[in-house]
GROMACS .gro file of C-alpha atoms in nm:
model
  152
    1MET     CA    1   6.032  -7.168   7.481
    2LYS     CA    2   6.162  -6.978   7.180
    3LEU     CA    3   6.182  -7.049   6.807
    4GLY     CA    4   6.491  -6.982   6.597
    5SER     CA    5   6.513  -6.625   6.463
    6VAL     CA    6   6.418  -6.722   6.107
    7PHE     CA    7   6.069  -6.831   6.218
    8SER     CA    8   5.794  -6.568   6.236
    9ASP     CA    9   5.446  -6.490   6.111
   10ASN     CA   10   5.433  -6.442   5.730
   11MET     CA   11   5.736  -6.663   5.662
   12VAL     CA   12   5.790  -6.879   5.355
   13LEU     CA   13   5.910  -7.238   5.379
   14GLN     CA   14   6.072  -7.411   5.082
   15ALA     CA   15   5.833  -7.640   4.894
   16ASP     CA   16   5.914  -8.007   4.834
   17HIS     CA   17   6.186  -8.024   5.102
   18ASN     CA   18   6.170  -8.150   5.458
   19ILE     CA   19   6.100  -7.871   5.704
   20LYS     CA   20   6.336  -7.829   5.999
   21VAL     CA   21   6.208  -7.633   6.296
   22TRP     CA   22   6.431  -7.551   6.592
   23GLY     CA   23   6.456  -7.341   6.900
   24THR     CA   24   6.532  -7.339   7.269
   25ALA     CA   25   6.333  -7.440   7.575
   26ASN     CA   26   6.388  -7.548   7.930
   27ARG     CA   27   6.628  -7.839   7.974
   28SER     CA   28   6.455  -8.171   7.887
   29GLU     CA   29   6.125  -7.997   7.801
   30THR     CA   30   5.905  -8.201   7.566
   31ILE     CA   31   5.835  -8.012   7.242
   32ARG     CA   32   5.569  -8.097   6.983
   33VAL     CA   33   5.542  -7.914   6.649
   34GLU     CA   34   5.232  -7.927   6.427
   35PHE     CA   35   5.217  -7.794   6.073
   36ASN     CA   36   4.937  -7.863   5.824
   37GLY     CA   37   4.839  -8.194   5.982
   38LYS     CA   38   5.195  -8.317   6.031
   39THR     CA   39   5.343  -8.359   6.379
   40ALA     CA   40   5.693  -8.412   6.516
   41ALA     CA   41   5.808  -8.427   6.876
   42THR     CA   42   6.137  -8.415   7.062
   43ARG     CA   43   6.287  -8.325   7.395
   44ALA     CA   44   6.516  -8.025   7.453
   45GLY     CA   45   6.874  -8.118   7.530
   46LEU     CA   46   7.066  -8.032   7.843
   47ASP     CA   47   7.162  -7.705   7.670
   48GLY     CA   48   6.793  -7.632   7.599
   49LYS     CA   49   6.828  -7.667   7.222
   50TRP     CA   50   6.580  -7.874   7.022
   51GLU     CA   51   6.507  -7.952   6.656
   52VAL     CA   52   6.242  -8.149   6.468
   53GLU     CA   53   6.195  -8.235   6.103
   54LEU     CA   54   5.859  -8.248   5.928
   55PRO     CA   55   5.787  -8.388   5.581
   56GLY     CA   56   5.796  -8.136   5.298
   57LEU     CA   57   5.483  -7.990   5.144
   58VAL     CA   58   5.384  -7.878   4.797
   59TYR     CA   59   5.310  -7.512   4.728
   60GLY     CA   60   5.030  -7.366   4.934
   61GLY     CA   61   4.908  -7.179   5.236
   62PRO     CA   62   4.841  -6.984   5.434
   63TYR     CA   63   4.911  -7.224   5.721
   64LYS     CA   64   4.965  -7.207   6.096
   65LEU     CA   65   5.261  -7.356   6.279
   66ASN     CA   66   5.193  -7.459   6.640
   67VAL     CA   67   5.468  -7.540   6.887
   68TYR     CA   68   5.367  -7.696   7.217
   69GLY     CA   69   5.578  -7.730   7.529
   70GLU     CA   70   5.532  -7.571   7.868
   71ASP     CA   71   5.402  -7.277   7.662
   72THR     CA   72   5.234  -7.265   7.321
   73LEU     CA   73   5.361  -7.064   7.024
   74THR     CA   74   5.154  -7.010   6.709
   75LEU     CA   75   5.287  -6.861   6.387
   76LYS     CA   76   5.030  -6.750   6.128
   77ASN     CA   77   5.007  -6.678   5.758
   78ILE     CA   78   5.287  -6.915   5.658
   79MET     CA   79   5.327  -7.002   5.292
   80VAL     CA   80   5.507  -7.294   5.130
   81GLY     CA   81   5.677  -7.205   4.802
   82GLU     CA   82   6.007  -7.085   4.663
   83VAL     CA   83   6.262  -6.929   4.896
   84TRP     CA   84   6.526  -6.715   4.727
   85LEU     CA   85   6.842  -6.598   4.900
   86CYS     CA   86   6.964  -6.267   4.760
   87ALA     CA   87   7.309  -6.157   4.871
   88GLY     CA   88   7.585  -5.943   4.734
   89GLN     CA   89   7.743  -5.606   4.775
   90SER     CA   90   7.600  -5.257   4.740
   91ASN     CA   91   7.389  -5.357   4.440
   92MET     CA   92   7.180  -5.584   4.664
   93ARG     CA   93   7.143  -5.309   4.926
   94MET     CA   94   6.986  -5.066   4.677
   95THR     CA   95   6.626  -5.036   4.787
   96VAL     CA   96   6.309  -4.999   4.584
   97ARG     CA   97   6.300  -4.639   4.711
   98GLY     CA   98   6.613  -4.574   4.500
   99VAL     CA   99   6.492  -4.702   4.161
  100LEU     CA  100   6.404  -4.471   3.874
  101ASN     CA  101   6.027  -4.528   3.894
  102ALA     CA  102   6.014  -4.573   4.274
  103LYS     CA  103   5.677  -4.403   4.331
  104GLU     CA  104   5.506  -4.627   4.077
  105GLU     CA  105   5.676  -4.945   4.203
  106ILE     CA  106   5.584  -4.868   4.563
  107ALA     CA  107   5.222  -4.782   4.480
  108ASN     CA  108   5.179  -5.106   4.281
  109ALA     CA  109   5.351  -5.336   4.533
  110ARG     CA  110   5.050  -5.544   4.627
  111HIS     CA  111   5.219  -5.884   4.615
  112ARG     CA  112   5.080  -6.074   4.916
  113ASN     CA  113   5.256  -6.394   4.809
  114ILE     CA  114   5.597  -6.226   4.810
  115ARG     CA  115   5.753  -6.201   5.154
  116PHE     CA  116   6.084  -6.052   5.260
  117LEU     CA  117   6.321  -6.125   5.545
  118THR     CA  118   6.590  -5.859   5.547
  119LEU     CA  119   6.881  -5.945   5.772
  120PRO     CA  120   7.072  -5.677   5.960
  121LEU     CA  121   7.410  -5.568   5.828
  122SER     CA  122   7.667  -5.728   6.053
  123GLY     CA  123   7.976  -5.936   6.018
  124SER     CA  124   8.120  -6.218   6.221
  125THR     CA  125   8.385  -6.482   6.186
  126GLU     CA  126   8.167  -6.716   6.396
  127PRO     CA  127   7.825  -6.863   6.313
  128GLN     CA  128   7.545  -6.663   6.474
  129GLU     CA  129   7.252  -6.833   6.646
  130SER     CA  130   7.011  -6.541   6.623
  131PHE     CA  131   6.938  -6.214   6.448
  132ASP     CA  132   6.682  -5.936   6.473
  133ALA     CA  133   6.445  -5.950   6.174
  134VAL     CA  134   6.094  -6.070   6.085
  135TRP     CA  135   5.922  -6.177   5.764
  136GLU     CA  136   5.709  -5.904   5.603
  137LEU     CA  137   5.441  -5.907   5.335
  138CYS     CA  138   5.526  -5.711   5.022
  139SER     CA  139   5.294  -5.409   5.018
  140PRO     CA  140   5.311  -5.035   4.948
  141SER     CA  141   5.376  -4.974   5.319
  142THR     CA  142   5.675  -5.213   5.338
  143VAL     CA  143   5.837  -5.240   4.993
  144ALA     CA  144   6.031  -4.911   4.989
  145ASN     CA  145   6.313  -5.056   5.200
  146TYR     CA  146   6.334  -5.394   5.022
  147SER     CA  147   6.620  -5.485   4.792
  148ALA     CA  148   6.526  -5.372   4.441
  149SER     CA  149   6.727  -5.659   4.291
  150GLY     CA  150   6.561  -5.907   4.526
  151LEU     CA  151   6.214  -5.789   4.427
  152GLN     CA  152   6.283  -5.833   4.056
   0.00000   0.00000   0.00000
């Protein structure tokens, strides 16, 4: 059993909107997802794909997300809040390391409620089902490579 690439420890889910969780498993495997007292279940299709939808939550956390099937997956330190998508050209790729007061910004980056998911640079004319990235907490040890525009 595997969750979609966007799901990992430290992630943020959008507040006040239903929560879709998806992944792959063995054909016809029964999947049950639990999140903050809410449960949804389904069965993987013949292609192994599955998806459930849970009711939205207000701001809060940290929470755990448990996914049960033939195996068990647990994601930790999940927050529910605002999710911002920052995209653009080279201006969005400028990292905190490149700003004028970078040393000060990096040293003061103790924002445990800010999390980043930085997607790899790649292009495709077809939708992609997976990518290689994980959610990270904003801290002095991680912030240097974050988008400076995204952090502001």
